[in-house]
Amino acid sequence: MRVLFASSEVFPYSKSGGLADVAHSLPLELNKICEIINITPMYKFIDKDKFNIMPFGKKFILTFGDNFYEIELFRHTDKKIDTLFVYNDILCEVDTLYGYKNDSLRFGIFSYAISKVTELLKADIVHLNDWHTALAAFILKEKKSAVKSVFTIHNLAYQGVFEKDILSILEIPKKYFNQESFEFYGKVNLLKAGIAYSDRITTVSPTYAKEIQTKEYGCGLDGFLSKYKYKLEGILNGIDTEYFNPKNDKSIKENYDVKTLNKKEKNRNLFYENLSIKNSKRPLFIFIGRLVEQKGISLIIDLLKDISKMKLEFVILGEGEKKYEVNLMLLSKKYENIHFIKGYDEGMSHKMYASANFLVMPSLFEPCGLNQMIAARYGVISIVHGIGGLKDTVFQDERKCAMGIKFDKFQKDELLNAIKKALSIFENKKNYEKIVKFDMKCNFSFAKSAKKYIKLYKEVL
Ligand code: ADP
């Protein structure tokens, strides 16, 4: 069984969030059971020399919408996984992954290229991820291709909605501009193509699979998804447990495991020193993530005054919407124990996981979330809003992986109480360490979920 795994971002080549991590770590596990080939754009900012990415020796021209687009393929093999890179100037000559006026055309080109590569490689299945690749499901069905498609929704909030004029640009026949296919409130919704035309749909946690069929979390597509629930399944994400391993993580000073927890404290002291936090023995609370409404950053900002009065250090790493960045900048200057590191910094995030005692993750909604699983691996107890994947991966009062603190309502006082609870847990060293050790032993690898994907692939063939 040969599977082409298509994603607009793949770690370590390109990454804006969890999708890149999953597009790296899931194929690693799948490849142990079947043949997986990754496919992703050859963005100009990917360092070909550093990764030793070579020409694949294949060029072809895509023609659609009265235009033609030249494609060149590149290739890199890492840990026995082949990644094919699709180069086209419109798709790839960019400084960041998304946010351009012609994103519909850019990822339309990518989707047409994916469909062409399924033929070239004689793939049995194409596994499409998010709206950037969703059109490929439609293209394959239109061509009456024998290739089956599995479509994974990583975040329903991003749907790829564009004006009607993209129909002709992407050569989508007008007869499909209706509510059963692409139409979404007078616009074109590319994610709908993935839902309607793929053979199976998955999303990244069982709870989120249920939530997206409700008005509250359905982002306008709850009815549409409910219609297709017979082919929809929630399969929990995992992490690359080799890469996220405090025992041999190269980004951290003191490597440690469950038996050498005292080294975690050394990491914390060093981290405090580097941030010029003087003589603090206080526990470290962290937030790492995109500064957008989804991640509950407004709830945190609203609480910073209260948090500043508590015996803890709070470090926030992230970038995103300007209003949040500005607010965090100002508040971190105002309060001594609140610290804001603006930016996206993989190494810094590892240092934070290696140093922290608690992770604060009060997401408004969360398809799966990876931070809480990474946190468990590094002995960081998670404080989460109990929704989506967070509900499936953080448990309290039970010996279930991972043990953490969960609050039910997305409200300030609920989060504040959860942080107070964390502090009281921290005061009881024996109990605190028991939870930390339990969490570090949790298995959040992709192995179990990879088996579920394989089962699903076999079912569609
Ligand atoms: P998302 O909704 O952003 O995809 P996930 O929890 O699924 O959220 O994945 C986020 C991933 O990105 C995790 O690996 C997290 O550690 C990482 N990450 C997010 N923001 C930053 C940042 N500013 N610096 C470093 N890593 C980050």
Short mmCIF file of C-alpha atoms and ligand atoms in Angstrom, two decimals:
data_model
loop_
_atom_site.label_atom_id
_atom_site.label_comp_id
_atom_site.label_asym_id
_atom_site.label_seq_id
_atom_site.Cartn_x
_atom_site.Cartn_y
_atom_site.Cartn_z
CA MET A 1 0.00 0.00 0.00
CA ARG A 2 1.52 3.31 -1.11
CA VAL A 3 0.22 6.47 0.54
CA LEU A 4 0.95 10.03 -0.51
CA PHE A 5 0.73 12.26 2.58
CA ALA A 6 0.03 15.86 1.54
CA SER A 7 0.51 18.84 3.82
CA SER A 8 1.16 22.55 3.33
CA GLU A 9 3.75 22.38 6.13
CA VAL A 10 6.09 19.67 7.36
CA PHE A 11 8.54 19.93 10.24
CA PRO A 12 11.51 20.60 10.06
CA TYR A 13 11.23 22.20 6.61
CA SER A 14 8.34 24.57 7.28
CA LYS A 15 6.12 25.09 10.29
CA SER A 16 3.48 27.45 11.58
CA GLY A 17 1.95 25.11 14.15
CA GLY A 18 0.84 21.62 15.03
CA LEU A 19 0.06 20.59 11.44
CA ALA A 20 3.78 20.59 10.61
CA ASP A 21 4.55 18.44 13.67
CA VAL A 22 1.86 15.95 12.75
CA ALA A 23 2.92 15.85 9.08
CA HIS A 24 6.35 14.87 10.37
CA SER A 25 5.57 12.48 13.20
CA LEU A 26 2.55 10.59 11.85
CA PRO A 27 4.30 9.51 8.59
CA LEU A 28 7.26 8.31 10.69
CA GLU A 29 4.96 5.83 12.41
CA LEU A 30 2.91 4.97 9.32
CA ASN A 31 6.08 4.21 7.40
CA LYS A 32 6.77 1.32 9.77
CA ILE A 33 3.62 -0.36 8.45
CA CYS A 34 3.13 0.87 4.86
CA GLU A 35 4.93 2.97 2.26
CA ILE A 36 4.53 6.69 2.90
CA ILE A 37 5.71 9.55 0.73
CA ASN A 38 5.29 13.10 1.95
CA ILE A 39 4.44 15.91 -0.42
CA THR A 40 4.72 19.60 0.48
CA PRO A 41 5.58 22.92 -1.23
CA MET A 42 9.22 23.86 -1.88
CA TYR A 43 8.85 27.32 -0.31
CA LYS A 44 11.67 29.69 -1.10
CA PHE A 45 12.61 30.03 2.58
CA ILE A 46 13.36 26.31 2.96
CA ASP A 47 17.14 25.96 2.96
CA LYS A 48 17.83 23.41 0.19
CA ASP A 49 21.52 23.16 1.05
CA LYS A 50 21.04 22.71 4.77
CA PHE A 51 18.60 19.86 4.22
CA ASN A 52 20.37 18.53 1.13
CA ILE A 53 17.19 18.70 -0.93
CA MET A 54 17.89 17.47 -4.47
CA PRO A 55 16.04 17.75 -7.79
CA PHE A 56 13.79 14.74 -8.30
CA GLY A 57 14.32 14.92 -12.05
CA LYS A 58 10.64 15.46 -12.81
CA LYS A 59 9.02 18.54 -14.29
CA PHE A 60 5.50 18.85 -15.60
CA ILE A 61 2.99 21.46 -16.61
CA LEU A 62 -0.44 21.79 -15.07
CA THR A 63 -3.14 23.37 -17.19
CA PHE A 64 -6.33 24.61 -15.65
CA GLY A 65 -8.49 27.71 -15.78
CA ASP A 66 -7.06 28.83 -19.17
CA ASN A 67 -3.58 29.04 -17.71
CA PHE A 68 -0.57 26.83 -17.32
CA TYR A 69 1.72 26.35 -14.33
CA GLU A 70 5.19 24.83 -14.44
CA ILE A 71 6.02 22.39 -11.68
CA GLU A 72 9.39 21.01 -10.65
CA LEU A 73 9.75 18.29 -8.05
CA PHE A 74 12.52 18.04 -5.47
CA ARG A 75 13.21 15.33 -2.95
CA HIS A 76 14.76 14.65 0.41
CA THR A 77 14.97 11.43 2.40
CA ASP A 78 15.13 11.56 6.17
CA LYS A 79 14.62 8.69 8.60
CA LYS A 80 13.63 6.49 5.64
CA ILE A 81 10.84 8.86 4.62
CA ASP A 82 10.85 10.42 1.18
CA THR A 83 9.52 13.95 1.03
CA LEU A 84 8.67 15.36 -2.38
CA PHE A 85 8.75 19.13 -2.67
CA VAL A 86 6.55 20.86 -5.23
CA TYR A 87 8.04 23.98 -6.74
CA ASN A 88 6.02 26.54 -8.66
CA ASP A 89 6.92 30.23 -8.42
CA ILE A 90 3.40 31.41 -7.50
CA LEU A 91 3.12 28.81 -4.75
CA CYS A 92 6.63 29.08 -3.39
CA GLU A 93 8.11 32.56 -3.88
CA VAL A 94 6.81 33.80 -0.54
CA ASP A 95 8.27 34.86 2.80
CA THR A 96 5.72 33.15 5.02
CA LEU A 97 3.41 30.20 4.54
CA TYR A 98 0.00 31.85 4.32
CA GLY A 99 -1.83 35.13 4.21
CA TYR A 100 -1.47 36.15 0.56
CA LYS A 101 -4.22 37.46 -1.70
CA ASN A 102 -3.63 34.60 -4.13
CA ASP A 103 -3.61 31.81 -1.52
CA SER A 104 -6.53 30.17 -3.32
CA LEU A 105 -4.49 29.91 -6.53
CA ARG A 106 -1.30 28.98 -4.64
CA PHE A 107 -2.89 26.02 -2.91
CA GLY A 108 -5.02 25.27 -5.98
CA ILE A 109 -1.73 24.72 -7.82
CA PHE A 110 -0.53 22.54 -4.94
CA SER A 111 -3.74 20.49 -5.03
CA TYR A 112 -3.53 19.96 -8.80
CA ALA A 113 0.13 18.96 -8.38
CA ILE A 114 -0.80 16.45 -5.63
CA SER A 115 -3.37 14.85 -7.88
CA LYS A 116 -0.83 14.62 -10.74
CA VAL A 117 1.81 13.09 -8.43
CA THR A 118 -0.63 10.38 -7.27
CA GLU A 119 -0.58 9.22 -10.92
CA LEU A 120 3.19 9.56 -11.34
CA LEU A 121 3.88 7.55 -8.19
CA LYS A 122 1.00 5.13 -8.66
CA ALA A 123 -0.23 5.87 -5.14
CA ASP A 124 -3.15 3.86 -3.79
CA ILE A 125 -4.24 6.51 -1.31
CA VAL A 126 -3.70 10.20 -0.85
CA HIS A 127 -3.96 11.52 2.68
CA LEU A 128 -4.93 15.20 2.45
CA ASN A 129 -4.60 17.64 5.33
CA ASP A 130 -6.64 20.81 5.82
CA TRP A 131 -8.10 23.14 3.21
CA HIS A 132 -4.79 23.75 1.41
CA THR A 133 -4.97 20.25 -0.08
CA ALA A 134 -8.75 19.68 -0.01
CA LEU A 135 -9.32 20.52 -3.67
CA ALA A 136 -7.30 17.43 -4.63
CA ALA A 137 -10.17 15.22 -3.36
CA PHE A 138 -12.48 16.94 -5.85
CA ILE A 139 -9.97 16.83 -8.71
CA LEU A 140 -9.46 13.07 -8.24
CA LYS A 141 -13.21 12.42 -8.14
CA GLU A 142 -13.77 14.56 -11.27
CA LYS A 143 -11.08 12.57 -13.07
CA LYS A 144 -12.69 9.35 -11.88
CA SER A 145 -9.30 8.40 -10.48
CA ALA A 146 -8.97 5.08 -8.70
CA VAL A 147 -6.87 6.75 -6.02
CA LYS A 148 -8.74 6.94 -2.72
CA SER A 149 -8.55 9.98 -0.50
CA VAL A 150 -8.56 10.45 3.25
CA PHE A 151 -9.03 14.01 4.43
CA THR A 152 -7.96 15.19 7.89
CA ILE A 153 -9.31 18.37 9.44
CA HIS A 154 -6.71 19.78 11.82
CA ASN A 155 -8.62 22.94 12.58
CA LEU A 156 -12.13 23.67 11.33
CA ALA A 157 -11.66 27.38 11.96
CA TYR A 158 -9.53 27.61 8.80
CA GLN A 159 -11.63 26.72 5.78
CA GLY A 160 -10.12 28.46 2.76
CA VAL A 161 -13.09 30.66 1.88
CA PHE A 162 -12.69 32.83 -1.24
CA GLU A 163 -14.66 34.95 -3.69
CA LYS A 164 -16.62 33.31 -6.48
CA ASP A 165 -14.10 34.28 -9.17
CA ILE A 166 -11.79 31.46 -8.07
CA LEU A 167 -14.22 28.99 -9.63
CA SER A 168 -12.94 29.79 -13.12
CA ILE A 169 -9.34 30.29 -11.97
CA LEU A 170 -9.32 26.80 -10.42
CA GLU A 171 -11.52 25.34 -13.15
CA ILE A 172 -14.30 24.28 -10.84
CA PRO A 173 -17.41 23.88 -13.03
CA LYS A 174 -20.20 26.29 -12.10
CA LYS A 175 -22.61 23.40 -11.57
CA TYR A 176 -20.71 22.67 -8.34
CA PHE A 177 -21.39 26.10 -6.94
CA ASN A 178 -24.18 24.93 -4.67
CA GLN A 179 -24.57 24.12 -1.00
CA GLU A 180 -23.92 20.42 -1.56
CA SER A 181 -20.45 21.23 -2.90
CA PHE A 182 -18.40 24.40 -2.73
CA GLU A 183 -20.84 27.19 -1.92
CA PHE A 184 -20.66 28.78 1.51
CA TYR A 185 -22.78 31.89 2.01
CA GLY A 186 -22.20 33.11 -1.55
CA LYS A 187 -18.47 32.30 -1.47
CA VAL A 188 -16.34 29.31 -2.35
CA ASN A 189 -15.25 27.09 0.52
CA LEU A 190 -12.36 24.77 -0.36
CA LEU A 191 -12.56 22.76 2.87
CA LYS A 192 -16.06 21.66 1.83
CA ALA A 193 -14.48 19.90 -1.15
CA GLY A 194 -12.42 17.76 1.23
CA ILE A 195 -15.50 16.91 3.26
CA ALA A 196 -17.78 16.15 0.33
CA TYR A 197 -15.38 14.39 -2.07
CA SER A 198 -12.94 12.46 0.11
CA ASP A 199 -13.59 8.81 0.84
CA ARG A 200 -13.03 9.25 4.56
CA ILE A 201 -12.75 12.25 6.87
CA THR A 202 -10.82 12.28 10.10
CA THR A 203 -10.19 14.91 12.68
CA VAL A 204 -7.55 15.00 15.36
CA SER A 205 -9.37 13.89 18.51
CA PRO A 206 -12.54 11.94 19.28
CA THR A 207 -14.09 14.81 21.25
CA TYR A 208 -13.44 17.34 18.47
CA ALA A 209 -15.07 14.94 15.97
CA LYS A 210 -18.26 15.24 18.02
CA GLU A 211 -17.90 18.97 18.74
CA ILE A 212 -17.61 19.99 15.08
CA GLN A 213 -21.05 18.58 14.47
CA THR A 214 -22.54 21.08 16.90
CA LYS A 215 -23.51 24.69 16.26
CA GLU A 216 -21.11 25.95 18.94
CA TYR A 217 -17.96 24.47 17.39
CA GLY A 218 -19.09 23.73 13.82
CA CYS A 219 -17.88 27.06 12.33
CA GLY A 220 -20.91 27.09 10.05
CA LEU A 221 -20.27 23.57 8.77
CA ASP A 222 -21.90 21.54 11.55
CA GLY A 223 -24.86 20.55 9.39
CA PHE A 224 -22.61 19.69 6.45
CA LEU A 225 -20.33 17.58 8.66
CA SER A 226 -23.27 15.83 10.31
CA LYS A 227 -24.44 14.81 6.85
CA TYR A 228 -21.13 13.05 6.34
CA LYS A 229 -20.74 11.67 9.84
CA TYR A 230 -20.89 8.12 8.46
CA LYS A 231 -17.38 8.66 7.09
CA LEU A 232 -16.06 10.91 9.88
CA GLU A 233 -13.81 9.66 12.68
CA GLY A 234 -11.72 11.28 15.43
CA ILE A 235 -8.20 9.88 15.75
CA LEU A 236 -6.06 11.40 18.46
CA ASN A 237 -2.81 13.09 17.43
CA GLY A 238 0.48 12.09 18.98
CA ILE A 239 3.97 13.52 19.17
CA ASP A 240 7.41 12.43 18.02
CA THR A 241 8.58 11.02 21.34
CA GLU A 242 12.18 10.73 20.13
CA TYR A 243 12.38 14.38 19.23
CA PHE A 244 10.50 15.54 22.29
CA ASN A 245 12.61 13.70 24.81
CA PRO A 246 14.26 15.53 27.72
CA LYS A 247 16.78 12.70 27.98
CA ASN A 248 18.55 13.63 24.75
CA ASP A 249 17.07 16.97 23.71
CA LYS A 250 19.97 18.99 22.28
CA SER A 251 18.28 22.34 22.96
CA ILE A 252 18.44 21.97 26.71
CA LYS A 253 21.42 22.25 29.04
CA GLU A 254 20.68 19.51 31.54
CA ASN A 255 19.20 16.39 30.04
CA TYR A 256 17.00 14.46 32.43
CA ASP A 257 14.51 11.69 32.81
CA VAL A 258 12.07 10.52 35.41
CA LYS A 259 14.93 9.38 37.68
CA THR A 260 16.90 12.62 37.50
CA LEU A 261 14.18 15.17 38.05
CA ASN A 262 16.47 17.41 40.09
CA LYS A 263 18.10 18.41 36.81
CA LYS A 264 14.86 19.96 35.72
CA GLU A 265 15.32 22.44 38.55
CA LYS A 266 18.80 23.24 37.25
CA ASN A 267 17.30 24.00 33.86
CA ARG A 268 14.81 26.28 35.53
CA ASN A 269 17.48 28.15 37.47
CA LEU A 270 19.47 28.64 34.29
CA PHE A 271 16.38 29.76 32.42
CA TYR A 272 15.63 32.31 35.15
CA GLU A 273 19.22 33.55 34.96
CA ASN A 274 18.97 34.00 31.21
CA LEU A 275 15.75 35.95 31.59
CA SER A 276 17.37 38.04 34.36
CA ILE A 277 14.88 36.75 36.90
CA LYS A 278 16.80 37.11 40.12
CA ASN A 279 16.85 34.68 43.04
CA SER A 280 13.53 33.15 42.22
CA LYS A 281 12.59 29.80 43.68
CA ARG A 282 9.06 30.29 42.48
CA PRO A 283 7.40 27.72 40.22
CA LEU A 284 7.43 28.42 36.51
CA PHE A 285 4.15 28.62 34.60
CA ILE A 286 4.37 28.82 30.81
CA PHE A 287 2.21 29.52 27.80
CA ILE A 288 3.50 28.65 24.32
CA GLY A 289 1.40 29.26 21.25
CA ARG A 290 -0.06 31.42 18.57
CA LEU A 291 -1.43 34.64 20.02
CA VAL A 292 -4.94 34.27 18.66
CA GLU A 293 -8.37 34.09 20.26
CA GLN A 294 -8.45 30.29 19.92
CA LYS A 295 -5.62 29.83 22.40
CA GLY A 296 -7.42 31.71 25.18
CA ILE A 297 -4.75 34.39 25.37
CA SER A 298 -7.35 37.07 26.15
CA LEU A 299 -8.37 35.13 29.26
CA ILE A 300 -4.74 35.08 30.37
CA ILE A 301 -4.26 38.79 29.65
CA ASP A 302 -7.37 39.61 31.68
CA LEU A 303 -5.91 37.70 34.61
CA LEU A 304 -2.34 38.97 34.54
CA LYS A 305 -3.01 41.53 37.26
CA ASP A 306 -4.22 38.77 39.59
CA ILE A 307 -1.44 36.43 38.51
CA SER A 308 1.16 39.12 39.20
CA LYS A 309 0.21 38.92 42.89
CA MET A 310 0.85 35.19 43.06
CA LYS A 311 4.05 33.43 44.03
CA LEU A 312 5.01 32.24 40.58
CA GLU A 313 6.84 33.29 37.42
CA PHE A 314 4.81 33.31 34.23
CA VAL A 315 6.57 33.21 30.86
CA ILE A 316 4.63 33.59 27.63
CA LEU A 317 6.22 32.68 24.28
CA GLY A 318 4.34 33.47 21.11
CA GLU A 319 3.48 35.71 18.23
CA GLY A 320 0.25 36.54 16.51
CA GLU A 321 -2.31 39.31 16.59
CA LYS A 322 -0.83 42.76 17.23
CA LYS A 323 -3.33 43.69 19.95
CA TYR A 324 -2.23 40.72 22.06
CA GLU A 325 1.47 41.31 21.40
CA VAL A 326 1.21 44.98 22.42
CA ASN A 327 -0.80 44.17 25.54
CA LEU A 328 1.62 41.47 26.64
CA MET A 329 4.57 43.74 26.02
CA LEU A 330 3.05 46.46 28.24
CA LEU A 331 1.90 44.10 30.99
CA SER A 332 5.22 42.28 31.16
CA LYS A 333 6.91 45.64 31.73
CA LYS A 334 4.41 46.50 34.45
CA TYR A 335 4.52 43.25 36.43
CA GLU A 336 7.80 41.85 37.68
CA ASN A 337 6.86 38.18 37.49
CA ILE A 338 5.21 38.29 34.06
CA HIS A 339 7.57 37.77 31.13
CA PHE A 340 6.82 37.91 27.42
CA ILE A 341 9.06 36.48 24.71
CA LYS A 342 7.73 37.60 21.37
CA GLY A 343 8.37 35.36 18.41
CA TYR A 344 8.49 31.82 17.19
CA ASP A 345 11.47 30.01 18.68
CA GLU A 346 11.63 26.22 18.63
CA GLY A 347 14.78 26.02 20.81
CA MET A 348 13.32 28.43 23.36
CA SER A 349 10.13 26.37 23.56
CA HIS A 350 12.17 23.28 24.44
CA LYS A 351 14.05 25.19 27.14
CA MET A 352 10.71 26.31 28.54
CA TYR A 353 9.26 22.79 28.62
CA ALA A 354 12.47 21.57 30.28
CA SER A 355 12.27 24.27 32.96
CA ALA A 356 8.57 24.66 33.65
CA ASN A 357 6.35 23.26 36.35
CA PHE A 358 2.99 24.07 34.80
CA LEU A 359 1.67 24.70 31.28
CA VAL A 360 -1.30 27.03 30.95
CA MET A 361 -3.48 26.12 27.96
CA PRO A 362 -6.92 27.69 28.30
CA SER A 363 -7.94 27.28 24.65
CA LEU A 364 -11.41 28.45 23.69
CA PHE A 365 -11.51 25.43 21.38
CA GLU A 366 -8.75 22.95 20.64
CA PRO A 367 -8.94 20.29 17.90
CA CYS A 368 -6.22 18.29 19.65
CA GLY A 369 -3.34 20.42 20.90
CA LEU A 370 0.20 19.12 21.10
CA ASN A 371 1.66 21.32 23.84
CA GLN A 372 -0.01 19.37 26.63
CA MET A 373 1.48 16.11 25.33
CA ILE A 374 4.94 17.64 24.95
CA ALA A 375 4.52 19.11 28.44
CA ALA A 376 3.77 15.69 29.96
CA ARG A 377 6.91 14.28 28.35
CA TYR A 378 9.00 17.02 29.98
CA GLY A 379 7.34 16.69 33.38
CA VAL A 380 5.18 19.78 33.11
CA ILE A 381 1.66 19.56 34.54
CA SER A 382 -1.01 21.01 32.24
CA ILE A 383 -3.79 23.38 33.23
CA VAL A 384 -6.37 23.19 30.47
CA HIS A 385 -9.86 24.17 29.45
CA GLY A 386 -11.59 20.80 29.11
CA ILE A 387 -12.61 20.88 25.46
CA GLY A 388 -11.63 19.07 22.24
CA GLY A 389 -8.38 17.16 22.37
CA LEU A 390 -7.57 18.66 25.77
CA LYS A 391 -10.53 16.77 27.19
CA ASP A 392 -9.14 13.56 25.68
CA THR A 393 -5.58 14.00 26.96
CA VAL A 394 -5.74 15.69 30.37
CA PHE A 395 -7.50 14.13 33.35
CA GLN A 396 -7.77 14.95 37.01
CA ASP A 397 -8.40 12.79 40.04
CA GLU A 398 -7.80 9.74 37.92
CA ARG A 399 -4.65 7.85 37.06
CA LYS A 400 -5.19 8.57 33.39
CA CYS A 401 -2.75 10.13 30.94
CA ALA A 402 -1.96 12.83 31.48
CA MET A 403 -2.82 13.97 34.99
CA GLY A 404 -3.44 17.68 35.12
CA ILE A 405 -5.87 20.38 36.07
CA LYS A 406 -8.96 20.89 33.97
CA PHE A 407 -11.60 23.59 34.15
CA ASP A 408 -14.96 23.37 32.44
CA LYS A 409 -16.15 26.87 31.69
CA PHE A 410 -14.14 29.33 29.60
CA GLN A 411 -14.20 31.94 32.37
CA LYS A 412 -11.62 34.04 34.19
CA ASP A 413 -12.42 32.80 37.67
CA GLU A 414 -12.27 29.17 36.51
CA LEU A 415 -8.75 29.66 35.15
CA LEU A 416 -7.71 31.63 38.22
CA ASN A 417 -8.92 28.83 40.51
CA ALA A 418 -7.09 26.29 38.38
CA ILE A 419 -3.85 28.26 38.78
CA LYS A 420 -4.42 28.47 42.55
CA LYS A 421 -4.96 24.71 42.58
CA ALA A 422 -1.67 24.26 40.72
CA LEU A 423 0.13 26.32 43.35
CA SER A 424 -1.31 24.21 46.15
CA ILE A 425 -0.23 21.03 44.31
CA PHE A 426 3.26 22.51 44.00
CA GLU A 427 3.44 23.15 47.73
CA ASN A 428 3.00 19.45 48.44
CA LYS A 429 6.29 18.34 46.92
CA LYS A 430 5.64 14.63 47.26
CA ASN A 431 2.30 14.77 45.51
CA TYR A 432 3.61 17.20 42.88
CA GLU A 433 6.50 14.90 41.99
CA LYS A 434 4.21 11.90 41.89
CA ILE A 435 2.08 13.58 39.22
CA VAL A 436 5.14 14.79 37.29
CA LYS A 437 6.61 11.29 37.23
CA PHE A 438 3.29 9.79 36.23
CA ASP A 439 2.95 12.26 33.35
CA MET A 440 6.49 11.67 32.13
CA LYS A 441 5.68 8.00 31.74
CA CYS A 442 2.56 8.69 29.63
CA ASN A 443 2.84 7.37 26.12
CA PHE A 444 1.75 10.04 23.65
CA SER A 445 3.56 8.54 20.68
CA PHE A 446 1.74 8.24 17.36
CA ALA A 447 2.04 4.42 17.33
CA LYS A 448 -1.51 3.68 18.51
CA SER A 449 -3.15 6.24 16.24
CA ALA A 450 -1.01 5.22 13.24
CA LYS A 451 -2.59 1.77 13.50
CA LYS A 452 -6.03 3.37 13.37
CA TYR A 453 -5.09 5.27 10.19
CA ILE A 454 -3.77 2.06 8.61
CA LYS A 455 -7.04 0.32 9.42
CA LEU A 456 -8.91 3.18 7.81
CA TYR A 457 -6.66 3.10 4.69
CA LYS A 458 -7.36 -0.61 4.32
CA GLU A 459 -11.08 -0.02 4.62
CA VAL A 460 -11.19 2.49 1.77
CA LEU A 461 -9.14 0.39 -0.65
P1 ADP B 1 -1.69 24.97 16.68
O1 ADP B 1 -3.14 25.29 16.82
O2 ADP B 1 -0.87 26.21 16.66
O3 ADP B 1 -1.37 24.05 15.56
P2 ADP B 1 -0.79 22.82 18.46
O4 ADP B 1 -0.87 22.69 19.94
O5 ADP B 1 -1.43 21.75 17.66
O6 ADP B 1 -1.32 24.26 18.07
O7 ADP B 1 0.75 22.85 18.03
C1 ADP B 1 1.58 23.91 18.36
C2 ADP B 1 3.02 23.51 18.12
O8 ADP B 1 3.76 24.69 17.80
C3 ADP B 1 3.69 22.91 19.32
O9 ADP B 1 4.77 22.10 18.90
C4 ADP B 1 4.22 24.18 20.05
O10 ADP B 1 5.23 23.92 20.98
C5 ADP B 1 4.69 24.98 18.87
N1 ADP B 1 4.70 26.44 19.04
C6 ADP B 1 3.62 27.28 19.01
N2 ADP B 1 4.01 28.56 19.16
C7 ADP B 1 5.35 28.53 19.28
C8 ADP B 1 6.35 29.55 19.46
N3 ADP B 1 6.03 30.84 19.55
N4 ADP B 1 7.64 29.17 19.53
C9 ADP B 1 7.97 27.85 19.45
N5 ADP B 1 7.08 26.86 19.28
C10 ADP B 1 5.80 27.18 19.21
#
